[in-house]
Coordinates of C-alpha atoms in Angstrom, one line a residue:
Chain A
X180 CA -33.3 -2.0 -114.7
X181 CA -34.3 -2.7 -111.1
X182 CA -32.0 -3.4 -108.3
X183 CA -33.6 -6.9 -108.1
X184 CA -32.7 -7.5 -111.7
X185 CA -29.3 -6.1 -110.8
X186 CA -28.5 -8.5 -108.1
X187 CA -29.8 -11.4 -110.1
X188 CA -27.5 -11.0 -112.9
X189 CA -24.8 -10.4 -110.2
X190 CA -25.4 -13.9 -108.7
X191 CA -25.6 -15.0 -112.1
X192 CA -22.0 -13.7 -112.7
X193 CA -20.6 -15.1 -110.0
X194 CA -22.2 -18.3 -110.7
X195 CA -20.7 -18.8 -113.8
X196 CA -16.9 -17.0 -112.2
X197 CA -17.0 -20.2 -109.7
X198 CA -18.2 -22.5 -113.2
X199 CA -15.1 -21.1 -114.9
X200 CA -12.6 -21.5 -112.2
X201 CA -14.2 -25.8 -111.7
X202 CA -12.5 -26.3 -115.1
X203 CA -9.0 -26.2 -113.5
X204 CA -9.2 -28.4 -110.6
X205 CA -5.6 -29.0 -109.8
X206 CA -5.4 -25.1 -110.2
X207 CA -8.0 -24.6 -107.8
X208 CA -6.6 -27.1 -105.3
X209 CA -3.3 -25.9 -105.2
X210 CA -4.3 -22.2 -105.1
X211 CA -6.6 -23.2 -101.7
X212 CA -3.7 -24.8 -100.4
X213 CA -1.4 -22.0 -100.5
X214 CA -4.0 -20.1 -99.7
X215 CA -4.1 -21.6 -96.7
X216 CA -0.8 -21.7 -95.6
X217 CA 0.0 -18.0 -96.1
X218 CA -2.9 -17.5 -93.9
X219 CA -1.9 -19.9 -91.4
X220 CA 1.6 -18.4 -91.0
X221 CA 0.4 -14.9 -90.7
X222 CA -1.9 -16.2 -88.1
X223 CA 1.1 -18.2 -86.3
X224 CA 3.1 -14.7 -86.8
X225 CA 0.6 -13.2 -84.0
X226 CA 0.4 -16.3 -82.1
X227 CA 3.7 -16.9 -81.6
X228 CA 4.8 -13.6 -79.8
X229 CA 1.1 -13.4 -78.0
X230 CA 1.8 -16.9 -76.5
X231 CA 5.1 -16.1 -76.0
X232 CA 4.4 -12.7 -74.3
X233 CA 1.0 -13.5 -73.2
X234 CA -0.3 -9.5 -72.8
X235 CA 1.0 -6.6 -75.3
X236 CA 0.4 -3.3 -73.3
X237 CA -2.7 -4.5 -71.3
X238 CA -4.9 -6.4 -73.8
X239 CA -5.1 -9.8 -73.2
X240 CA -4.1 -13.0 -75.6
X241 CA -8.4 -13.1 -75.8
X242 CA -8.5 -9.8 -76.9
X243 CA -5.8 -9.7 -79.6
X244 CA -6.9 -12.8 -81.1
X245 CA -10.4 -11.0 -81.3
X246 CA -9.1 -8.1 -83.2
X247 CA -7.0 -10.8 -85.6
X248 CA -10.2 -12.4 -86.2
X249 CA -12.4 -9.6 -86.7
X250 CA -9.9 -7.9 -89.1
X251 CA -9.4 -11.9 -91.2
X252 CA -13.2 -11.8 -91.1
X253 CA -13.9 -8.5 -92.7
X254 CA -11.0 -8.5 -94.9
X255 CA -12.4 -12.7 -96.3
X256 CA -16.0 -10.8 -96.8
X257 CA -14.5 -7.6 -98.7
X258 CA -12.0 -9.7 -101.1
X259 CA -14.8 -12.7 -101.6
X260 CA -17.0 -10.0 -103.3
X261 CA -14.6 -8.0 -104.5
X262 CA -11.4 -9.3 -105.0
X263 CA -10.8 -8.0 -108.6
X264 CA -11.2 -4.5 -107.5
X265 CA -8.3 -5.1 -105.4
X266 CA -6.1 -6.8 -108.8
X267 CA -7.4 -3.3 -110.9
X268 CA -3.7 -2.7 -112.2
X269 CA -4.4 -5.7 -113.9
X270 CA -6.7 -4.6 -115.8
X271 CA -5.6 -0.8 -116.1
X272 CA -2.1 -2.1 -116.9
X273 CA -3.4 -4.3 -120.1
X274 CA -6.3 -2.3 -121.5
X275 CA -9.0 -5.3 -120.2
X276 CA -11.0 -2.1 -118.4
X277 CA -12.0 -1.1 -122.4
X278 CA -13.6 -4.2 -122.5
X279 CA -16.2 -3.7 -119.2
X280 CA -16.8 -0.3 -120.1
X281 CA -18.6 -1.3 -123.2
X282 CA -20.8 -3.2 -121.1
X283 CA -24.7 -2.1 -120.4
X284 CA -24.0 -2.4 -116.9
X285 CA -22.1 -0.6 -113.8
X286 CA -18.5 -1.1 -114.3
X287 CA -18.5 -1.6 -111.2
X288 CA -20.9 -4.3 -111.1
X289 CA -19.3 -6.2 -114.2
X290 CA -15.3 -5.9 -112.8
X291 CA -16.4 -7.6 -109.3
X292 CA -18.1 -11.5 -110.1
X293 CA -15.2 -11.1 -112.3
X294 CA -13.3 -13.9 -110.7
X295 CA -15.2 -14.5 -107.2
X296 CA -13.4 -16.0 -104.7
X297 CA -14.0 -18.8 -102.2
X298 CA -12.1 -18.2 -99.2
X299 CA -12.9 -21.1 -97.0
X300 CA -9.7 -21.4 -95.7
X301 CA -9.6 -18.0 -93.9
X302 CA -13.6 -18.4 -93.1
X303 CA -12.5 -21.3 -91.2
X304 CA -9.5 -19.9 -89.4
X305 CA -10.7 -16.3 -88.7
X306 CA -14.0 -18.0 -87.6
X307 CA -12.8 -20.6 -85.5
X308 CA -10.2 -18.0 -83.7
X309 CA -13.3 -15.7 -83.1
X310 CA -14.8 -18.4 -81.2
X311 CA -11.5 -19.2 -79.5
X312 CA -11.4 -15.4 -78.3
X313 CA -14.7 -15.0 -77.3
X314 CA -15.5 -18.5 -75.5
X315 CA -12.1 -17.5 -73.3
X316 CA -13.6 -14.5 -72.8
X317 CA -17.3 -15.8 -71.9
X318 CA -15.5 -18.1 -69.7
X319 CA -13.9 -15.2 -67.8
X320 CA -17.3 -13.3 -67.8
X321 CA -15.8 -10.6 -69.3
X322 CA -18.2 -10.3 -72.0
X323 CA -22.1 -11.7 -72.5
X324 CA -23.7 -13.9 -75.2
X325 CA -25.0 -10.2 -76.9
X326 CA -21.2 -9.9 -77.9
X327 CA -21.5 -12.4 -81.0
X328 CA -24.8 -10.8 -82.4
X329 CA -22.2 -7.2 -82.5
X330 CA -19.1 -9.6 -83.7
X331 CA -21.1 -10.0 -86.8
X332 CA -22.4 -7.1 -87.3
X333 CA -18.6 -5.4 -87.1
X334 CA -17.4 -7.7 -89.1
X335 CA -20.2 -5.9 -91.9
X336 CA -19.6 -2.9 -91.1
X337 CA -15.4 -3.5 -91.2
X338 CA -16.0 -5.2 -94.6
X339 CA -17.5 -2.0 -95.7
X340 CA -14.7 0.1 -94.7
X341 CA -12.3 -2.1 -96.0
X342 CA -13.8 -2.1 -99.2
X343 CA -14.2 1.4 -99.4
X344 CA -10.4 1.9 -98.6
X345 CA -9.6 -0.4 -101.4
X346 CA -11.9 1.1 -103.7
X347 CA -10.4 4.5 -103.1
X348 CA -7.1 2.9 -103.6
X349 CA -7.2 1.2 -106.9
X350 CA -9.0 4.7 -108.4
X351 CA -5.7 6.4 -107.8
X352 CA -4.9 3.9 -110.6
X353 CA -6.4 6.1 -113.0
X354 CA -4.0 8.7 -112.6
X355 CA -1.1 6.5 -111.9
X356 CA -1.8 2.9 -113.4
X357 CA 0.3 1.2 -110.9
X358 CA -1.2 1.2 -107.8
X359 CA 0.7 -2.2 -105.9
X360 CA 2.9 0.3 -104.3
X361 CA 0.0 2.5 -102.8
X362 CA -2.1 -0.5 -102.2
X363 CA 1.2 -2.0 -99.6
X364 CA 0.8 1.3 -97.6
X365 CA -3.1 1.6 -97.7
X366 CA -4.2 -2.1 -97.7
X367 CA -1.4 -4.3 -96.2
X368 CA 0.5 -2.4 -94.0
X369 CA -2.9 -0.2 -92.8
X370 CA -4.5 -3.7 -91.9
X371 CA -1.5 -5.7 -90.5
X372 CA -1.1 -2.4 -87.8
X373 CA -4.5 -2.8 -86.5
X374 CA -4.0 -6.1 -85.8
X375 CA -2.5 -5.0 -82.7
X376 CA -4.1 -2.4 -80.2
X377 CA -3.7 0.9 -81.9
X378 CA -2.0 2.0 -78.7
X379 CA 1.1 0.4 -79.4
X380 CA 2.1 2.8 -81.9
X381 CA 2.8 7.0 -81.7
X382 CA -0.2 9.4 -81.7
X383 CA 0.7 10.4 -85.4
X384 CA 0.3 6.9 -86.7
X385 CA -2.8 5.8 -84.5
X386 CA -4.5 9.0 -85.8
X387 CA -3.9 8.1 -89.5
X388 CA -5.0 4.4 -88.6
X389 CA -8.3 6.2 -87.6
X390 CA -8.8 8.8 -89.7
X391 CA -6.7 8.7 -93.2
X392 CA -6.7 5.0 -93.4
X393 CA -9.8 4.0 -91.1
X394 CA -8.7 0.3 -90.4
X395 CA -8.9 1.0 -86.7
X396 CA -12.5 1.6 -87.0
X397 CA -13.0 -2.2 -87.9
X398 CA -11.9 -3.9 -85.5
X399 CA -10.1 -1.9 -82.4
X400 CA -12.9 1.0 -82.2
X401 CA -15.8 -1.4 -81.9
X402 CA -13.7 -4.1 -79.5
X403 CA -13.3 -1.2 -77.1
X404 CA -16.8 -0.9 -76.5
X405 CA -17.7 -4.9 -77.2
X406 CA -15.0 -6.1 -74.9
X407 CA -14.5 -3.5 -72.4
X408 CA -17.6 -1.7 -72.4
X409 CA -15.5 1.6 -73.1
X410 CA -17.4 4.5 -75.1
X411 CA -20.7 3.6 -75.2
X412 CA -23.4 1.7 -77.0
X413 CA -23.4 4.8 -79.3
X414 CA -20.5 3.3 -81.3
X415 CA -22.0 0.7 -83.0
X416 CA -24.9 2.8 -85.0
X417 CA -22.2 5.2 -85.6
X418 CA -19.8 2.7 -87.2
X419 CA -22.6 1.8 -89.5
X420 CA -23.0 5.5 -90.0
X421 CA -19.1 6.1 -90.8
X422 CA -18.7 2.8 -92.9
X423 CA -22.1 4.3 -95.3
X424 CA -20.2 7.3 -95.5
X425 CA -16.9 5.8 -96.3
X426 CA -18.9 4.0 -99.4
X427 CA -20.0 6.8 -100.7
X428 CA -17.0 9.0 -100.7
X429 CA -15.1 6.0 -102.4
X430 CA -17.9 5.3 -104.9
X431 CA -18.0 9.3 -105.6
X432 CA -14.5 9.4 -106.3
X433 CA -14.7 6.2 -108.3
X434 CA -17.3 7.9 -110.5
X435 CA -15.2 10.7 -111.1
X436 CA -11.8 8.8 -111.5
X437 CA -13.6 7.0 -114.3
X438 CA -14.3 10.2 -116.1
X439 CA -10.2 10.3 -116.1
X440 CA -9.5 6.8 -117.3
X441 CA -7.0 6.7 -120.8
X442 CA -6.7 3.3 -121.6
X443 CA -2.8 2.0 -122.2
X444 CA -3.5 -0.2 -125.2
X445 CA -3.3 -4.4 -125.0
Chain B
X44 CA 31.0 -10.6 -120.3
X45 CA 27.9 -11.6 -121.5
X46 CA 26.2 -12.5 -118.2
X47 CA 27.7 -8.8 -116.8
X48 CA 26.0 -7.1 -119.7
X49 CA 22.6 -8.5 -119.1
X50 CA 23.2 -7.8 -114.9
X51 CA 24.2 -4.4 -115.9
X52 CA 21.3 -3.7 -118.4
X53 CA 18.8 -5.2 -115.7
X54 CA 20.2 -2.3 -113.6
X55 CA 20.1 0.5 -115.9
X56 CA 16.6 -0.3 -116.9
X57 CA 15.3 0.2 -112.9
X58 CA 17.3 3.2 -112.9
X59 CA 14.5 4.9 -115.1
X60 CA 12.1 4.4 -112.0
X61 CA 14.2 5.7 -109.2
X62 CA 11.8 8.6 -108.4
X63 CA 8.5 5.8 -107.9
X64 CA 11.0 3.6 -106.3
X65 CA 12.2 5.9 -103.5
X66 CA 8.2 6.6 -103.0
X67 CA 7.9 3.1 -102.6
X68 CA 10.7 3.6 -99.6
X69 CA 8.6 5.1 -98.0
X70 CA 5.7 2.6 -97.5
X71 CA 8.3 -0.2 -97.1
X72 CA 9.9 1.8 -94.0
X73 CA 6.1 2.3 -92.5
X74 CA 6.1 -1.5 -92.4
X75 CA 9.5 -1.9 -90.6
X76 CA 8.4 1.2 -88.5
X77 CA 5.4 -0.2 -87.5
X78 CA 6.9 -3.6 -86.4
X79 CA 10.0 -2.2 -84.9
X80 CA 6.9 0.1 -82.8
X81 CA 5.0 -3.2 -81.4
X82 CA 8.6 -4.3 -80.6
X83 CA 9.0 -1.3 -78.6
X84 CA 5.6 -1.6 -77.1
X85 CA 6.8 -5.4 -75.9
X86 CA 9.9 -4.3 -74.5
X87 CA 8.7 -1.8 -72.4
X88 CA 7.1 -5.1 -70.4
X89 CA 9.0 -7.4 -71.1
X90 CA 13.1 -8.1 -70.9
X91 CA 13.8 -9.0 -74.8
X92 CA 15.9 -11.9 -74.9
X93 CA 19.4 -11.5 -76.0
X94 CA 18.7 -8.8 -77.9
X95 CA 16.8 -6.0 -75.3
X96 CA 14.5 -3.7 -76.7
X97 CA 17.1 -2.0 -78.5
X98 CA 18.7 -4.6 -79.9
X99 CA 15.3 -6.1 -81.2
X100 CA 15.1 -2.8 -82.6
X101 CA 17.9 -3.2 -84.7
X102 CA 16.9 -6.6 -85.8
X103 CA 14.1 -5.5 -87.4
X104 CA 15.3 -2.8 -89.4
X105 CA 17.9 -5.1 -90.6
X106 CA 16.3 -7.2 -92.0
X107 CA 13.6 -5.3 -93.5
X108 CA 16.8 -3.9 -95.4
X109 CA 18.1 -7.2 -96.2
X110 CA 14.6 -8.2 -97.8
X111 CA 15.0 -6.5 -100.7
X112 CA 18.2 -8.6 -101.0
X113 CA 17.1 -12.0 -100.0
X114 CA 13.6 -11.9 -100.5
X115 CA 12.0 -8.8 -103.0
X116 CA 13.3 -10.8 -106.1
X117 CA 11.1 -11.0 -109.5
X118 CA 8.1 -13.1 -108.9
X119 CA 9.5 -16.1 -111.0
X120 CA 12.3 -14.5 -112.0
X121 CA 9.8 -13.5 -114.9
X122 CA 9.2 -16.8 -116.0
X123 CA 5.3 -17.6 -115.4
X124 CA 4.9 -13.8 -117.7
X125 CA 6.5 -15.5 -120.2
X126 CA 5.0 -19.2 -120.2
X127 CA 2.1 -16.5 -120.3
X128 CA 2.8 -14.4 -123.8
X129 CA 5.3 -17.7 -125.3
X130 CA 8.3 -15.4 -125.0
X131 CA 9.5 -18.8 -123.1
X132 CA 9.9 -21.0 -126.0
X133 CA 12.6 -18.0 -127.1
X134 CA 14.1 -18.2 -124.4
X135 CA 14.8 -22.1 -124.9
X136 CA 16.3 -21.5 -128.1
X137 CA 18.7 -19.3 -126.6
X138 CA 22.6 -20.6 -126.7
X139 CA 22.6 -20.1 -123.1
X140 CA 21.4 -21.8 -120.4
X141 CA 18.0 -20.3 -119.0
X142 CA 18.7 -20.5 -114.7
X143 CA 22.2 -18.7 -115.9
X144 CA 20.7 -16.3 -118.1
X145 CA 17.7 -15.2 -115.9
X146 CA 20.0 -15.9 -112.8
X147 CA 22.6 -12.6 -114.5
X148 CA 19.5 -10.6 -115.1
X149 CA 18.4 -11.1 -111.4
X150 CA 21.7 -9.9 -110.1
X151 CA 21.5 -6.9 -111.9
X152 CA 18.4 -6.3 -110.4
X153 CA 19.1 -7.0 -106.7
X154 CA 22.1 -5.1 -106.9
X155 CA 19.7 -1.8 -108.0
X156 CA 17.8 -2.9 -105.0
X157 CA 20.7 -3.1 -102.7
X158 CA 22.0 0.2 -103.6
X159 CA 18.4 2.2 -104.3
X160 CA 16.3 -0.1 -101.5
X161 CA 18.3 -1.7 -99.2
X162 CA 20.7 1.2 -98.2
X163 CA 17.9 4.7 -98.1
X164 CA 15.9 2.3 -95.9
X165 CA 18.3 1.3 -93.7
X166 CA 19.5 4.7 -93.2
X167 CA 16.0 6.1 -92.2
X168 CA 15.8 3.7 -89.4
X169 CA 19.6 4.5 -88.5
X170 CA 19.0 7.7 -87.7
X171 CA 15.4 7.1 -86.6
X172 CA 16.2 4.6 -84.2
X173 CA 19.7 5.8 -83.5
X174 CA 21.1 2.1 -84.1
X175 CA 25.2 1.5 -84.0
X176 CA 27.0 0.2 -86.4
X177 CA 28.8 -3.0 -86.0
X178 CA 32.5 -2.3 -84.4
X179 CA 34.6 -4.1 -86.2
X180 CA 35.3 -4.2 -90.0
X181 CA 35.5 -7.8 -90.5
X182 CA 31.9 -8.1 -89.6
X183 CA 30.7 -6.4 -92.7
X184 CA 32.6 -8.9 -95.1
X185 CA 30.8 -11.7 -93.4
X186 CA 27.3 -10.3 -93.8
X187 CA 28.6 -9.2 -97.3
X188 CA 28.7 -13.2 -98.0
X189 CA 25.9 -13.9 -96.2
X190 CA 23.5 -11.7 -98.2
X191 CA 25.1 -12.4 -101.5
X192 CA 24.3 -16.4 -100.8
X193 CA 21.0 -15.2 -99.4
X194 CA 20.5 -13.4 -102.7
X195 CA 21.7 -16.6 -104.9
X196 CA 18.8 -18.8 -102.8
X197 CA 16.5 -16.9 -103.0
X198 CA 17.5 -16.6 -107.1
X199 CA 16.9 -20.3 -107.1
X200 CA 13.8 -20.3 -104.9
X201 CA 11.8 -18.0 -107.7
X202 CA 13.9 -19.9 -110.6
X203 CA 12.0 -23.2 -109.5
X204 CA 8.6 -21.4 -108.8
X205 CA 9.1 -19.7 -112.1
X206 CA 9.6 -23.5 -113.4
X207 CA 6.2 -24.6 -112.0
X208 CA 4.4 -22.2 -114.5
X209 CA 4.5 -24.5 -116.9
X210 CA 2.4 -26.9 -115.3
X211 CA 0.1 -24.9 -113.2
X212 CA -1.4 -21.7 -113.8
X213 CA -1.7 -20.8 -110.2
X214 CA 2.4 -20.1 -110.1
X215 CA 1.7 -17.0 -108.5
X216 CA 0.4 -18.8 -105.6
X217 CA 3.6 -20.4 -104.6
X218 CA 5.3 -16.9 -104.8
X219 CA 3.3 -15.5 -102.2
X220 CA 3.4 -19.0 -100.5
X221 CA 7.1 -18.7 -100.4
X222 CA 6.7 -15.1 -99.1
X223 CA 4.9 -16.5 -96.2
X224 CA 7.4 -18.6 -95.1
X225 CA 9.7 -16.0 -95.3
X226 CA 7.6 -14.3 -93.0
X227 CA 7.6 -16.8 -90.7
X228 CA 10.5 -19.1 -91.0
X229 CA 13.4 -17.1 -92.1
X230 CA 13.2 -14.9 -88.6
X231 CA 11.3 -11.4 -90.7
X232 CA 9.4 -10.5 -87.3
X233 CA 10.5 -13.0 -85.1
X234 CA 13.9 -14.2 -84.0
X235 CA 13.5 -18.3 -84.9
X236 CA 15.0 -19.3 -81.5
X237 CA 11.3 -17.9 -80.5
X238 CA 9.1 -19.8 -82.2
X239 CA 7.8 -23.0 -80.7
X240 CA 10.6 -26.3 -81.3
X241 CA 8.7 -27.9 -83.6
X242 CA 8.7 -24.6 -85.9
X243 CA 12.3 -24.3 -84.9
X244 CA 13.3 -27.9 -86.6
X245 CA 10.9 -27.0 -89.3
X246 CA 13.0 -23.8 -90.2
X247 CA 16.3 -25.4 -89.7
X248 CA 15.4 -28.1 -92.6
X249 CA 14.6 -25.4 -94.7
X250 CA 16.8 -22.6 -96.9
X251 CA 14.9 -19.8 -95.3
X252 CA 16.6 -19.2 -92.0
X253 CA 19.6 -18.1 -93.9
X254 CA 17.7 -15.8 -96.2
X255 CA 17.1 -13.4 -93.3
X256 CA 17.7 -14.6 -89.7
X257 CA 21.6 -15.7 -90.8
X258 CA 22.8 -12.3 -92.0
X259 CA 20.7 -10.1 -89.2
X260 CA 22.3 -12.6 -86.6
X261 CA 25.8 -11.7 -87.9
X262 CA 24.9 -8.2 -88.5
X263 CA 23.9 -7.7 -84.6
X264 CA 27.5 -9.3 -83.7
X265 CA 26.2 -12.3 -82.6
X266 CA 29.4 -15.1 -83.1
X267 CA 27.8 -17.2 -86.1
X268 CA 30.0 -17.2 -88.5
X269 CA 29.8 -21.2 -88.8
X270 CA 26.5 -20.7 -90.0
X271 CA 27.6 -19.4 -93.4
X272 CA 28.2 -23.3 -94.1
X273 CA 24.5 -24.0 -94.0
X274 CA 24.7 -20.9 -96.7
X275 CA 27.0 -22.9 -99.1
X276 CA 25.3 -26.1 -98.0
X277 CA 22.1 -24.9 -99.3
X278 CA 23.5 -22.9 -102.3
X279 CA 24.8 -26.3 -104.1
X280 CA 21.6 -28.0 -103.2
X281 CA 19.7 -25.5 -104.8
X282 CA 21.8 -25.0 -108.2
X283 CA 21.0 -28.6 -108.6
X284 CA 17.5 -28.8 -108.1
X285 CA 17.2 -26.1 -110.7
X286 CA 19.6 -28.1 -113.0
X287 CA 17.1 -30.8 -113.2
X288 CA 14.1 -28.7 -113.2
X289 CA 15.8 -27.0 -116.3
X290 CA 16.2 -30.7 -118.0
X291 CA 12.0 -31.3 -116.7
X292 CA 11.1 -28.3 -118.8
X293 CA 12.8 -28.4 -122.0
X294 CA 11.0 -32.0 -122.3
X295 CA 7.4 -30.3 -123.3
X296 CA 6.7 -26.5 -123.6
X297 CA 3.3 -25.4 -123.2
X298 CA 2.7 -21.9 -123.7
X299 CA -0.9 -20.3 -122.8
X300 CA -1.0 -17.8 -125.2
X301 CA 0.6 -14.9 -127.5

């Protein structure tokens, strides 16, 4: 098959995902609801202390909110595409895996349209706060109108990453078949750190936020160069470089953890 | 004796995973680390309140100890899994009362937690932070009541979310909903006298304040002892509401599968 013929029975997938999920409307309703609200509480957790505090260690209320909304943009991109590889206990844990590996297709490619999410409620908040963060900062002629064309395209590149971590994270399940626990340290705890400026925490941890766990490269190493012109231009063809790289580590040892898959039965 | 066989059972059986369990300490004290660090990154500016830097310090790691008390509890209390394979309509039959029978299991289980989460964490951050212990004795019998009704609320809080999985699907939803306003109204990262008034009056009509912010407050040696009230207050409010939710649910049992 070609990669067109790929990607149109991908859309197809997804299209018939979102069909699927239209049949339980209250269920969808209340599900974007809560959705919502756990998103607007994390976001009001940050608020709070930056309009409390105004400044943490130098960066300004602009700037945080920019690397809050960069990181809620990447992270609605990577989990709209490819939530289910996120929820792969699921399927580890009940034996459902058996059933897409018999399929002609990438397993891949027939786990993700799985169940496709629409995240409008965080495309609205992480979108309106990057424009919050950036008008301010517009305002204060602190950075030019070519800083939205690069928001955009770190927000790619951080969905990248971000997908690659998880990826990498939910293969471990093929050893372990639980992953939550590793998932906590690699996917929630890795991304709710760089929310802040990595410089808040001890050189240990800000080098594992960098290199181990790379959240830092989505939003804090690109809003260096975006927002205060530190680096160099450099940094954005390398993130694109790094994030490519990321992918195909994670899709390498994805490959080869599916080599070591035992199912556990129904 | 029946209800202390099933807490004790629920305890045994989490013994079996004390090895993955302390592993999982680990990543839970990252999280309070990592907090307690942009804490430290805040006070070095700024003068902390009542609490100062070190005292915020302390905050933090209690009650990143005290969630796997008040807030860590089974998503449902098991429940929606069972609406989910029909077990439920068993458990209906049962000559005892569901919210007491899943309420006994629960303890068993937060009890494991106390001892195998709540203590090893705590300790990491004792030593890592060098925090004090509260001076005098009596202190620790009020945040022993404090955490035990924080426990029993947040029992009922996942007892009633567990309910809703007979009408919705989504139940898992409100779980992570309710985790969220843990998060933020219950004082997890920030002390509620912070948070903007009308936040404030929010959290002070609600249970969650004395899930977390209650004990911690008491912990630290703050005088709020009068508070435990609102703990009772809330506890009798909440073993009612699951009292009627119980009578809602035996009306019609759907199950979604086998």
């Amino acid at each position: 098959m070609t990669t067109r013929s790929w990607l149109s029975l991908y859309a197809l997938l997804i299209r018939t995902s979102i069909k699927s999920r239209m049949q339980y409307k209250f269920n969808f309703i209340l599900a974007s609801f809560l959705a919502a609200l756990i998103q607007i509480s994390e976001f009001l957790m940050v608020a709070i202390v930056l309009f409390k505090f105004g400044a943490i260690q130098g960066w300004s209320m602009h700037e945080i909110g920019y690397l809050f909304a960069v990181m809620t943009l990447s992270k609605t991109l990577y989990r709209t595409f490819a939530d289910e590889v996120h929820h792969l206990e699921h399927y580890l844990v009940n034996g459902e895996l058996d059933q897409l590996l018999t399929r002609p297709m990438p397993v891949l490619l027939a786990l993700m349209p799985q169940k496709f999410r629409i995240m409008l409620g965080e495309v609205l908040q992480g979108g309106f706060l990057l424009w919050w963060s950036l008008h301010g900062m517009m305002a204060a002629g602190q950075v030019g109108w070519s800083a939205v064309p690069q928001s955009l395209y770190i927000i790619v590149t951080g969905a990248v990453i971000l997908f690659s971590i998880g990826l990498a994270t939910a293969t471990f399940g093929f050893w372990t078949t639980r992953i939550t626990e590793l998932q906590n340290l690699t996917e929630d705890a890795a991304r709710t750190a760089a929310q802040y400026p990595l410089t808040l925490y001890p050189k240990w941890m800000s080098s594992i936020l960098l290199i181990v766990v790379p959240v830092g490269l989505v939003n804090y190493i690109p809003s260096l160069y975006i927002l205060r012109g530190e680096l160099g231009v450099w940094v954005l063809p390398a993130l694109a470089g790094v994030a490519l790289l990321c992918l195909c580590l994670s899709l390498k040892f994805w490959h080869f953890g599916l080599t070591k898959y035992q199912s556990t039965g129904s | 004796m029946l209800y202390f066989t099933l807490a004790s059972k629920a305890y045994a059986r989490n013994l079996q995973y004390r090895g993955a369990h302390m592993v999982h300490n680990i990543a839970s004290a990252m999280f309070g680390f990592m907090y307690a660090c942009i804490w430290l990154g805040l006070g070095a500016d700024y003068a902390l309140g009542d609490y100062g830097t070190q005292g915020m310090v302390g905050y933090i790691a209690f009650t990143q100890a005290a969630l796997w008390v008040s807030s860590f509890v089974t998503n449902g209390l098991g429940i929606p899994q069972a609406v989910r394979t029909g077990h439920i309509s068993l458990d209906l039959m049962r000559p005892v009362h569901l919210f007491s029978h899943l309420m006994a299991k629960e303890w068993g289980q937060i009890a494991y937690q106390f001892v195998y989460k709540s203590i090893p964490i705590y300790l990491v951050y004792y030593f890592a932070f060098s925090l004090q212990l509260p001076g005098k004795a009596v202190t620790f019998l009020y945040v022993a009541i404090a955490l035990a009704g924080a426990a029993y609320l947040s029992i009922c809080i996942n007892y009633l979310i567990g309910a809703s999985a007979l009408w919705t699907t989504e139940s898992s939803w409100l779980y992570w909903g309710n985790h969220a306003m843990i998060n933020l109204l219950a004082g997890f990262f920030i002390p509620i006298e912070w948070l903007p008034g009308w936040l404030q009056t929010i959290a002070w009509w609600s249970p969650y304040p004395y899930l977390l912010y209650v004990p911690t407050r008491i912990y630290l040696g703050f005088d709020d002892v009068s508070y435990l009230w609102g703990t009772l207050l809330w506890c009798v409010l909440l073993t009612l509401t699951c009292l009627l939710a119980t009578g809602f649910l035996r009306r019609k049992v759907e199950v979604q599968g086998g």
